[in-house]
Coordinates of C-alpha atoms and ligand atoms in Angstrom, one line a residue:
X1 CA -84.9 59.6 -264.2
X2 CA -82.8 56.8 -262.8
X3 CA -85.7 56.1 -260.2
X4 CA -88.5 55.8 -262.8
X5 CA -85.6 53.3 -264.8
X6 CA -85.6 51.7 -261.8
X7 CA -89.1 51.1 -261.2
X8 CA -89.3 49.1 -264.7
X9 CA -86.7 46.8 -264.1
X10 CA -87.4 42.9 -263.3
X11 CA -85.9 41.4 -260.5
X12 CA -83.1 39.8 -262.3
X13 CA -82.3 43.2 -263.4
X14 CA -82.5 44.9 -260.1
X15 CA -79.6 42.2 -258.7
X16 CA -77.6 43.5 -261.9
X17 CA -78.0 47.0 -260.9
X18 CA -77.4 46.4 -257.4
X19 CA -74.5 44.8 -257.9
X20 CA -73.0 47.2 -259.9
X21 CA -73.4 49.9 -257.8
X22 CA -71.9 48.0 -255.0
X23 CA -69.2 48.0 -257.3
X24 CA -69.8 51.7 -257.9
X25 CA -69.1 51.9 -254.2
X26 CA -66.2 50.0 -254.0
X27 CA -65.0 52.4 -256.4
X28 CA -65.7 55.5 -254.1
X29 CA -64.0 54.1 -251.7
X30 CA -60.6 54.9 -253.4
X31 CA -59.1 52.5 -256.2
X32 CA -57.8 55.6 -258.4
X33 CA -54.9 57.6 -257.2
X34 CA -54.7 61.6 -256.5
X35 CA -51.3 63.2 -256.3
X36 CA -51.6 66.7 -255.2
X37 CA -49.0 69.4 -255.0
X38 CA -49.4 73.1 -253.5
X39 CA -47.4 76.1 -254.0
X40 CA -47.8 79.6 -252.3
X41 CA -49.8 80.6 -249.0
X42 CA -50.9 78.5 -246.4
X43 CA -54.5 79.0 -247.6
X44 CA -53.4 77.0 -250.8
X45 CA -52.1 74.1 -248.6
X46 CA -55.4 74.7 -246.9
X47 CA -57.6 74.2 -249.7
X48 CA -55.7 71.3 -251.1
X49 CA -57.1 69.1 -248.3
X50 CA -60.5 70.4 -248.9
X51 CA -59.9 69.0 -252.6
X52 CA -58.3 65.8 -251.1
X53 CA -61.7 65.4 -248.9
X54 CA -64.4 66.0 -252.0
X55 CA -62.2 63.9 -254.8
X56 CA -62.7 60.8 -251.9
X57 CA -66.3 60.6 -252.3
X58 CA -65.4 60.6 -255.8
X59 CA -63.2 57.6 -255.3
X60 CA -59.6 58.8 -255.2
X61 CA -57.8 58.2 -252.2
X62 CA -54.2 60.4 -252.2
X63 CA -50.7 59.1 -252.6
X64 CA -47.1 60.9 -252.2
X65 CA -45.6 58.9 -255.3
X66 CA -46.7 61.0 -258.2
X67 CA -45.3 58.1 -260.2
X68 CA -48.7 56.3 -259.0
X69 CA -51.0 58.7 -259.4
X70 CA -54.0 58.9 -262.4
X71 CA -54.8 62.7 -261.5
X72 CA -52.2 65.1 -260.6
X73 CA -53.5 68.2 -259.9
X74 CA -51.2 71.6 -259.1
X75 CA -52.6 73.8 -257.4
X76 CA -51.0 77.3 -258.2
X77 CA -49.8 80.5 -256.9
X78 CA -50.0 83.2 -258.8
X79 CA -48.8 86.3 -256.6
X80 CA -44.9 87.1 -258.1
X81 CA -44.0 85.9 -262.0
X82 CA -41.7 83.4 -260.2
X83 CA -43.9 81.8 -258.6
X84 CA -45.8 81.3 -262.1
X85 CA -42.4 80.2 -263.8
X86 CA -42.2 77.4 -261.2
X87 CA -45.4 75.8 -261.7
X88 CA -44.9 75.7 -265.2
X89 CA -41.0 74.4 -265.2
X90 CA -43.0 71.4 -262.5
X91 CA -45.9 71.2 -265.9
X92 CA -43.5 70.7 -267.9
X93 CA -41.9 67.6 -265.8
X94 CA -45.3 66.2 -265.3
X95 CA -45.3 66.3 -269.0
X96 CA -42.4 63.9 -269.2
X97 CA -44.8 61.5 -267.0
X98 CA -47.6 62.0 -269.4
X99 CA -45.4 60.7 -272.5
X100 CA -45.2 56.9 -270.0
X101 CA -48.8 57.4 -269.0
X102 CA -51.2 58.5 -271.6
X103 CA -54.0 58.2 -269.2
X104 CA -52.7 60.4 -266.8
X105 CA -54.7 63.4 -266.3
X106 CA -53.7 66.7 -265.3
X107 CA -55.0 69.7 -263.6
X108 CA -54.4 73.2 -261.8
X109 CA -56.0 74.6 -259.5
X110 CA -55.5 78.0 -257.5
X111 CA -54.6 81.5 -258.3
X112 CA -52.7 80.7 -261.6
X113 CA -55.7 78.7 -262.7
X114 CA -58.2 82.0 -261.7
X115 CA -55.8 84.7 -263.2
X116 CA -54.8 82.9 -266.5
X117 CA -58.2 80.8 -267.5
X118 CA -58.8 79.1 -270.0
X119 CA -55.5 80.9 -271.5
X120 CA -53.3 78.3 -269.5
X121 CA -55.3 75.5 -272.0
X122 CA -53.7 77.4 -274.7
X123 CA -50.2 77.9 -273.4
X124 CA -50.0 74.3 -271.4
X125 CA -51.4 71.9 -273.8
X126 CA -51.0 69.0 -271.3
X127 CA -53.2 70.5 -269.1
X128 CA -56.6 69.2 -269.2
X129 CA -58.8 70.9 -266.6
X130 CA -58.3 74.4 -265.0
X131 CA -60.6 74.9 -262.3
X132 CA -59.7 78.2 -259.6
X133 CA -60.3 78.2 -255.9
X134 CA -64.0 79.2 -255.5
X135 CA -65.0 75.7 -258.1
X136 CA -63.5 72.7 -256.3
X137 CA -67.2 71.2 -255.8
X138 CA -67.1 70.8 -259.2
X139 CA -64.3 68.8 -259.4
X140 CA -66.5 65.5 -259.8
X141 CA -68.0 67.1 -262.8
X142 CA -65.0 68.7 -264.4
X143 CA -63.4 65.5 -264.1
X144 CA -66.2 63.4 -266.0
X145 CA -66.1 65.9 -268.6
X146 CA -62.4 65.0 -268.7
X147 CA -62.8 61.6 -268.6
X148 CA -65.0 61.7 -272.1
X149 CA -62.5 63.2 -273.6
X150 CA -62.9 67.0 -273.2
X151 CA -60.9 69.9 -271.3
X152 CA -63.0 71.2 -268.4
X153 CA -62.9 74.6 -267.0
X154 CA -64.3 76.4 -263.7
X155 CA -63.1 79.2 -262.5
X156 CA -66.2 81.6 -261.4
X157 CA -65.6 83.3 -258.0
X158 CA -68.1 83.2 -255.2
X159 CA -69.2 85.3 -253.2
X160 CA -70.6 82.7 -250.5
X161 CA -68.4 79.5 -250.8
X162 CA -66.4 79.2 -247.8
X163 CA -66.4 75.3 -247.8
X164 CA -67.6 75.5 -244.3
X165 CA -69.3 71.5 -243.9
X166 CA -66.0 69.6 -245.9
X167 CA -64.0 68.0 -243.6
X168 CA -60.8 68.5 -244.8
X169 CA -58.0 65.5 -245.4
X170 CA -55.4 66.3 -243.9
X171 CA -51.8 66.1 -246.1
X172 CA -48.6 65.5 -245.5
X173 CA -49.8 66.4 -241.9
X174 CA -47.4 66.1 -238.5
X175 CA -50.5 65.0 -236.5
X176 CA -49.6 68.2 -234.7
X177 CA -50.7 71.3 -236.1
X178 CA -53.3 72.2 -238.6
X179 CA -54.7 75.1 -240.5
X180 CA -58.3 76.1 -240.2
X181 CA -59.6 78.2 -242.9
X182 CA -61.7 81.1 -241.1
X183 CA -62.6 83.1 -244.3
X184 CA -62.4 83.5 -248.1
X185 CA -60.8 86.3 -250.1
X186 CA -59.6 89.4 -249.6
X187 CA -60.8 93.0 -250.6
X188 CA -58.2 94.8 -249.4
X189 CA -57.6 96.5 -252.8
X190 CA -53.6 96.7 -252.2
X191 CA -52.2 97.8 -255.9
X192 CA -49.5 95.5 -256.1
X193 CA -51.9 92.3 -255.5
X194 CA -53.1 89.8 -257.9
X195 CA -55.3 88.2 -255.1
X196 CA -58.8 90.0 -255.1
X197 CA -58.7 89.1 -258.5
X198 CA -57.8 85.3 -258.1
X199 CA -59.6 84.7 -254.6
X200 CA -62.6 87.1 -255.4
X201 CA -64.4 89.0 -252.4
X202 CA -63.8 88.8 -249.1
X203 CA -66.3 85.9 -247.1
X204 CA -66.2 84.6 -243.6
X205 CA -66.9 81.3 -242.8
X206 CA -69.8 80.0 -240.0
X207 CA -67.8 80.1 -236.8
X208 CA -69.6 76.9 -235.5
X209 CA -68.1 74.7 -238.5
X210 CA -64.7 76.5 -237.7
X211 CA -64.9 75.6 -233.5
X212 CA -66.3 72.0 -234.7
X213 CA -63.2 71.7 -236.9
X214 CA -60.8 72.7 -234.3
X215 CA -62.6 70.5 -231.6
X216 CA -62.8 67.4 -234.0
X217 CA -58.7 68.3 -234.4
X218 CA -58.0 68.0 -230.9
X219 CA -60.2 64.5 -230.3
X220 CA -57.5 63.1 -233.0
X221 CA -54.4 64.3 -231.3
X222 CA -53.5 67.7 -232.3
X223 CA -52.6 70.5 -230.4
X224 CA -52.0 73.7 -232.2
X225 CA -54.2 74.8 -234.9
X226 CA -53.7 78.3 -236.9
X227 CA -56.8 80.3 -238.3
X228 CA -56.1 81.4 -241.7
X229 CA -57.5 84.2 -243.7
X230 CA -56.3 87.1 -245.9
X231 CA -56.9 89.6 -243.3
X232 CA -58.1 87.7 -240.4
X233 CA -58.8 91.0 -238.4
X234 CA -61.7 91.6 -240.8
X235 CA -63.4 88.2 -240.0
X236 CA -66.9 89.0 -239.5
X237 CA -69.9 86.6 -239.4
X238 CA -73.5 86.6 -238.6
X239 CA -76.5 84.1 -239.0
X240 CA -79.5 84.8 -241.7
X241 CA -81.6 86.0 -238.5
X242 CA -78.7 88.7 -237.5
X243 CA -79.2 87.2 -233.8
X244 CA -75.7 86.0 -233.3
X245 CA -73.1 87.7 -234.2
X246 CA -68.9 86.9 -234.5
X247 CA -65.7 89.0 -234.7
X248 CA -62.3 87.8 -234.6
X249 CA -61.7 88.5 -231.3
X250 CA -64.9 86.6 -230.4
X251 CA -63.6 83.9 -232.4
X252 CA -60.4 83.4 -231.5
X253 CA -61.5 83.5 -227.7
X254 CA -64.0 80.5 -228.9
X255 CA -61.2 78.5 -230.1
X256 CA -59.1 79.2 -227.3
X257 CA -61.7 77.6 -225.0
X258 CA -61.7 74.6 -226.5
X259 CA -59.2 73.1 -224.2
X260 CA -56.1 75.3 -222.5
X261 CA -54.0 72.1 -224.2
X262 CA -54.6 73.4 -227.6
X263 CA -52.4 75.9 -228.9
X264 CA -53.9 78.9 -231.0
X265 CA -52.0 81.0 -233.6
X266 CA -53.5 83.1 -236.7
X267 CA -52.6 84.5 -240.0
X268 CA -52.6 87.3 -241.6
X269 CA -53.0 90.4 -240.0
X270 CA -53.8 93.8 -241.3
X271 CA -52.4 96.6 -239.8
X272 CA -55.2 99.1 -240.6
X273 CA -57.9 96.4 -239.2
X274 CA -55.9 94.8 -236.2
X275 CA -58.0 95.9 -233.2
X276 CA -57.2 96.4 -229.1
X277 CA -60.2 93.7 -229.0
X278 CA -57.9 90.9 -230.5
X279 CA -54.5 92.1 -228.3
X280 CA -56.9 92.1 -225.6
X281 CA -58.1 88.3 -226.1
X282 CA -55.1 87.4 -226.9
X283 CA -53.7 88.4 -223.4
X284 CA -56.6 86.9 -222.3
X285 CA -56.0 83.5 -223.3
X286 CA -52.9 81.3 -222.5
X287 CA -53.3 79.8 -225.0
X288 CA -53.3 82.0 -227.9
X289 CA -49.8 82.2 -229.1
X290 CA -48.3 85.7 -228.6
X291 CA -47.0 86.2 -231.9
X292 CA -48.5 88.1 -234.6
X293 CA -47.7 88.6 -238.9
X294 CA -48.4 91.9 -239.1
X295 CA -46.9 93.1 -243.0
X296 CA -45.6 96.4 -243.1
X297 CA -44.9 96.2 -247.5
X298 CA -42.9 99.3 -246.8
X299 CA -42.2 102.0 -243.6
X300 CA -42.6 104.9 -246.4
X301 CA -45.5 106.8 -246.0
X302 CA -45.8 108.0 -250.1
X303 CA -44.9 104.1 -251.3
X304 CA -47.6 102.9 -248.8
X305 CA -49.8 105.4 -250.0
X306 CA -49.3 104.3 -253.8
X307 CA -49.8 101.0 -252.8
X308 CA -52.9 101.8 -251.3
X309 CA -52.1 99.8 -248.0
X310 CA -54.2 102.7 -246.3
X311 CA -52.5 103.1 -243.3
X312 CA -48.4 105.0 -242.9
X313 CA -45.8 104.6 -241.7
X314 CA -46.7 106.5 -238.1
X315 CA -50.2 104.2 -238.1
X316 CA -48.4 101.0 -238.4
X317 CA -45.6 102.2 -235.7
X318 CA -48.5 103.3 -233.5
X319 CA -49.6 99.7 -234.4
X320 CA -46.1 98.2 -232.9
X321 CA -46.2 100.3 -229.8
X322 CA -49.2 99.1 -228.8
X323 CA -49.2 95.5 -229.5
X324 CA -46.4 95.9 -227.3
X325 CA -47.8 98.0 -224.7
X326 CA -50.4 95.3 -224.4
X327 CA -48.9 92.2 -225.2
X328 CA -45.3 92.9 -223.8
X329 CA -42.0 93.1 -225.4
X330 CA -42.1 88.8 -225.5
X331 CA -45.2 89.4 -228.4
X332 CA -42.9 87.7 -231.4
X333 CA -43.7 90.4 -234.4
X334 CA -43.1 89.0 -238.2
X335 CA -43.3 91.3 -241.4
X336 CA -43.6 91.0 -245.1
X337 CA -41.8 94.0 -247.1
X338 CA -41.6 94.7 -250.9
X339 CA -38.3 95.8 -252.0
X340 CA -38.3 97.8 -255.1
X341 CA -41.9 99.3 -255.8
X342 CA -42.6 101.7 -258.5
X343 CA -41.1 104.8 -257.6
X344 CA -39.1 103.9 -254.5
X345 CA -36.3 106.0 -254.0
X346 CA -32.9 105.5 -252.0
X347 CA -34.9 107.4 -249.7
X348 CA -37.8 105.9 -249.2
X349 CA -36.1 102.5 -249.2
X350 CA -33.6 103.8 -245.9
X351 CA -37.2 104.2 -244.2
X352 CA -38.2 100.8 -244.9
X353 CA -34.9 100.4 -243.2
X354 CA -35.5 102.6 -240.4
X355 CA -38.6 100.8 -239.8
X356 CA -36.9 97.5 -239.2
X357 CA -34.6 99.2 -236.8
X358 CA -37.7 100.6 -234.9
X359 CA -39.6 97.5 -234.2
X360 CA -36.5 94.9 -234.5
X361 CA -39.0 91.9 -236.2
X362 CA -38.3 88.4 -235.3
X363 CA -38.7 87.3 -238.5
X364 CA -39.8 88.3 -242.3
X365 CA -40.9 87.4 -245.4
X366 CA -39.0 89.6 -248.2
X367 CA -39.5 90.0 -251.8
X368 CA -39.0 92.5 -254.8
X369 CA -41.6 94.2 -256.5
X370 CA -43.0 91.6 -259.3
X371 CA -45.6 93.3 -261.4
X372 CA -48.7 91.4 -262.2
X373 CA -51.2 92.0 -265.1
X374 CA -54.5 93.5 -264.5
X375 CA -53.2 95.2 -261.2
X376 CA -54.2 98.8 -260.2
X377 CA -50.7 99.3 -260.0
X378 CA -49.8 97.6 -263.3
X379 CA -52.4 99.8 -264.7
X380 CA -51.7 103.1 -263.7
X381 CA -47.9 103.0 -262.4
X382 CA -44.5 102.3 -263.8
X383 CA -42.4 99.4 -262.8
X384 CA -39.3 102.1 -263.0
X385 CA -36.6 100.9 -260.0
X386 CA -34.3 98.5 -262.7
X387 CA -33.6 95.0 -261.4
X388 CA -30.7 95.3 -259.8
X389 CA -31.2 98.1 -257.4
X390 CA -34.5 96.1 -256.6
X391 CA -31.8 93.1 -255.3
X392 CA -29.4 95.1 -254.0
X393 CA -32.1 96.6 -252.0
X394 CA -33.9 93.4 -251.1
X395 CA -30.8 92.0 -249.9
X396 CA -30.1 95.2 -248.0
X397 CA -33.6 94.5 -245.8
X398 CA -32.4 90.4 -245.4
X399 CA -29.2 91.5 -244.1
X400 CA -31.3 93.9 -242.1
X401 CA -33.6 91.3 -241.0
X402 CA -30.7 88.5 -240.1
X403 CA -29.4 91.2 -237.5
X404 CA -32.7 92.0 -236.4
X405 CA -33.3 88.0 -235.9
X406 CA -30.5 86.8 -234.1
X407 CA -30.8 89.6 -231.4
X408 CA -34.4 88.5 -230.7
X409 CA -33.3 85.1 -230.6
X410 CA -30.5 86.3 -228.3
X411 CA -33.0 87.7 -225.8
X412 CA -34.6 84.1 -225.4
X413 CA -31.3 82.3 -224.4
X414 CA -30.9 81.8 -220.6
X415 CA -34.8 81.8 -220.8
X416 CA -37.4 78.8 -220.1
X417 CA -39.5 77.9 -223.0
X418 CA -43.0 76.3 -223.2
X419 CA -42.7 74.1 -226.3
X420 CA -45.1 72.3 -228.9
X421 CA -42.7 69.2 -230.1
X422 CA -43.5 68.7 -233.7
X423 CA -41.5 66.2 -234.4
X424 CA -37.3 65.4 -235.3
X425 CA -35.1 67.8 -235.9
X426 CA -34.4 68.3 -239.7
X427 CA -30.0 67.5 -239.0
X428 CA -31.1 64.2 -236.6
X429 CA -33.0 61.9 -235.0
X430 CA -31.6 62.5 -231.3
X431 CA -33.3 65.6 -231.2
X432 CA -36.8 66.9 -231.2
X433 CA -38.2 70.3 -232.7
X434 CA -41.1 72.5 -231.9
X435 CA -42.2 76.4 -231.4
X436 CA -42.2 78.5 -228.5
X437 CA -45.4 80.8 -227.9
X438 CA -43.2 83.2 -230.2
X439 CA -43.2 80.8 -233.1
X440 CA -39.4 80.4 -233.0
X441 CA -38.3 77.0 -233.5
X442 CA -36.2 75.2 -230.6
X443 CA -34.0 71.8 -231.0
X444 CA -33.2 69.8 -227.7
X445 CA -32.2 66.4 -227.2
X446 CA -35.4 64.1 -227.2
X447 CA -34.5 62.1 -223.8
X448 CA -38.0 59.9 -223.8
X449 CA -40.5 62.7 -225.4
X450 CA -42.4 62.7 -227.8
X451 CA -44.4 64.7 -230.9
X452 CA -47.2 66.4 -229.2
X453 CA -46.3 66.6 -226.3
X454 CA -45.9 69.8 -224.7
X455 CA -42.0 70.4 -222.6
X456 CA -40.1 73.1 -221.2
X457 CA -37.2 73.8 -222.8
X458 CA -34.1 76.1 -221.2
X459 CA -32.4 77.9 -224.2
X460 CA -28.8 77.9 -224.1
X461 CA -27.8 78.4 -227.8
X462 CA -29.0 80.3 -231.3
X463 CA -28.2 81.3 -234.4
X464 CA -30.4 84.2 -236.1
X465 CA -32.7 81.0 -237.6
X466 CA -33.0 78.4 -234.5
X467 CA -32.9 78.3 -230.4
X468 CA -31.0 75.1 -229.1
X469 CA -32.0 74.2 -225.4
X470 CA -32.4 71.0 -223.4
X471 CA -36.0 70.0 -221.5
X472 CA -35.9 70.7 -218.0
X473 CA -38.4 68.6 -216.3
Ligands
LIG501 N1 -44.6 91.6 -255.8 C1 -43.9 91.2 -254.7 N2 -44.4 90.8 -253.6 C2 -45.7 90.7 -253.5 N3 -46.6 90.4 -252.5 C3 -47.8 90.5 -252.9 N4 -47.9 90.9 -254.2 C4 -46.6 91.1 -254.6 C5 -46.0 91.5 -255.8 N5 -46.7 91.9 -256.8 C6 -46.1 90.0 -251.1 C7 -46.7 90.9 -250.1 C8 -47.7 90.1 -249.4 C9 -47.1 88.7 -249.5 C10 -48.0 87.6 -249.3 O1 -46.5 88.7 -250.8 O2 -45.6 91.3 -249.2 O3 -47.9 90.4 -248.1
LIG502 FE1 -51.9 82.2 -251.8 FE2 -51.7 84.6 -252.7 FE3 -50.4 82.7 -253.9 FE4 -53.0 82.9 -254.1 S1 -51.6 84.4 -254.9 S2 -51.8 81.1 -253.7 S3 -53.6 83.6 -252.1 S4 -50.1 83.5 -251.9

């Protein structure tokens, strides 16, 4: 259409045109400002500099002052109801922006977005686009439609879109270490989880835009990158032709190759799909750090059952033994656990505990049962442990977990560490931080080093949350 427009025009006309789309590109190069915010998983954080990447060829470049922003998007988690609550106590602050700046446009994105739908128009009325994690090529579109005046909405899942060709921009980044996304959705049908309803089936991404990615990562400086996915250990790709074909051992080993000076770590693993293939490559490579998130949700075999975790508590155990039979007793091992699931008895809940005591994780994430709508287990089961015995229990496992932390970290004093250096320390400017292979995070006087560089660090110190050392050169 425009090119037959184009083909009437007189000369004078054409300059005109021309002219304005210089202007046009002037535009794309960034004059309006995007202020984005993420909440939840790494994947979210993930995703939010794929937006950042497809709203610049749409002419927004980001900023960190939301006070300067024209679009602020939020992009959501949805996986416990207070996660929920704080996205919309942040809506309702933004709101407050809105009142100064009428023009101001607002929008969430993520797992909130995808569970609620176009109810979130109804309940957040300064929200004027909704647009979940499969639909963020639309953004262009949905925004035009806002820009005339209207409320857009996307939130249809995929069953293909990994955003495999967008470069992502990366945000709020320490130039140091990056997230790759390796693959889309879960399907993993666990009862308590909302996300293979928010982040639709389960889709891996073309390794060769993942190794280009990394490669491109370590040309610009950085030197860890962590491949992310739902349950990475599933990761499985092959081209139309079925000649090539790509596990996650295959991949990680791919990445690792890249250069020995880039560091490789991965998230999250699955206990029923983790395989002797990806212990074996990571022994295999230096390079691939020797720590793995393996969630246990709970070390009883009925609760795991009723969560539909399919594996028990004598699988995932048989899990531990040999991740360390392969990997050694160095392989850092983190957890998540639910506290509190329908049911859960004193009983069951001491062989949660039992289960700590058995594998002694480095670290955890813990959390009480939150129910979500539309849930196999908010369908058929009852949310019966009452709220306090969920805390009390919850803080029963962190206790648990603090113990179980500082005598890991107690094994690494007296030790030499190799470490990343990410940057300062949070308490000063005299010392640098990074990770060991393990993930644990080790503060040192900075002497003349710098961020990115790699040092060996001799711990002498540690709480149950941080190693303190000095460099040894
Ligand atoms: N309630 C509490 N915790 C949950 N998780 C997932 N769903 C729920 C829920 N409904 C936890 C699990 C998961 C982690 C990302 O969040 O432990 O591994
Ligand atoms: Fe990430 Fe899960 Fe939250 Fe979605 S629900 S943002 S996948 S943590």
């Amino acid at each position: 259409m425009i090119v037959e427009n184009e083909k009437s025009l007189s000369v004078e006309e054409k300059e005109a045109l021309d002219e304005a789309k210089i202007s046009r590109n002037e535009f794309v190069k960034g004059t309006k400002k995007l202020y984005i915010e993420s909440y939840g998983c790494q994947m979210n954080f993930a995703d939010s500099e794929v937006v950042a990447s497809i709203l610049r060829t749409n002419g927004y470049s980001t900023t960190s002052d939301v006070s300067e922003a024209d679009l602020v998007l939020i992009n959501t988690c949805a996986i416990r109801d207070n996660a929920e609550q704080k996205v919309r106590n942040r809506l309702n602050a933004l709101n407050a922006n809105k009142k100064q700046k009428p023009d101001l446009k607002i929008g969430v994105l993520g797992c909130m977005a995808e569970r609620l739908k176009t109810k979130f128009l109804e309940e957040e009325k300064m929200v004027d686009m909704v647009v979940g994690p499969d639909a963020y090529r639309d953004l262009p579109n949905l925004l035009e439609e806002v820009e005339e005046g209207h409320k857009a909405v996307n939130v249809f899942l995929s069953r293909e879109e990994t955003y495999a060709d967008i470069a992502p921009i990366r945000l709020d980044s320490n130039g140091v270490s990056a997230f790759i996304s390796i693959m889309r959705g879960c399907d993993n049908m666990c009862s308590f989880c909302v996300v293979p309803y928010t982040r639709g089936r389960e889709r891996s991404r073309d390794p060769h835009s993942i190794i280009s990615e990394a490669t491109d990562l370590f040309e610009k400086g950085y030197r860890e990158v962590t491949l992310l996915g739902q349950n990475v250990d599933s990761y499985k790709w092959e081209n139309e032709e079925k000649t090539e074909r790509f596990n996650f051992a295959q991949l990680l080993t791919e990445v690792a190759k890249i250069n020995p000076e880039l560091r490789v770590r991965f998230s999250t693993s699955h206990p029923k799909d983790i395989t002797d293939e990806v212990l074996y490559a990571i022994k295999a490579n230096e390079n691939v750090c020797k720590y793995i998130h393996l969630p246990a949700q709970s070390g009883s075999s009925r609760i795991l059952e009723l969560m539909n975790r399919t594996y028990d508590r004598e699988w995932y155990l048989q899990k531990i033994d040999r991740i360390r039979e392969i990997l050694g007793d160095d392989c850092g091992i983190s957890h998540d656990i639910i506290a509190g699931f329908c049911t859960e008895t004193e009983e069951d809940h001491q062989d949660t505990l039992s289960l700590m005591d058995y594998v002694r994780f480095d670290y955890g994430y813990m959390f009480f049962y939150s129910e979500r709508p539309g849930t196999p287990a908010a369908k058929k089961l009852v949310d019966d442990v009452p709220e306090e015995i969920k805390k009390r229990r919850l803080n029963e496992i962190i206790e648990k977990q603090q113990g179980h932390s500082l005598y890991r970290n107690q094994q690494a004093v007296g030790k030499v560490h190799r470490v990343l250096i990410e940057g300062f320390s949070k308490r000063s400017e005299d010392d640098l931080a990074g990770r060991n292979d393990q993930n644990k995070m080790i503060v040192f006087p900075k002497k003349h080093y710098k961020k990115g560089q790699y040092v060996n660090v001799l711990v002498n110190s540690c709480t149950a949350a941080t190693l303190k050392g000095e460099i040894v050169e």
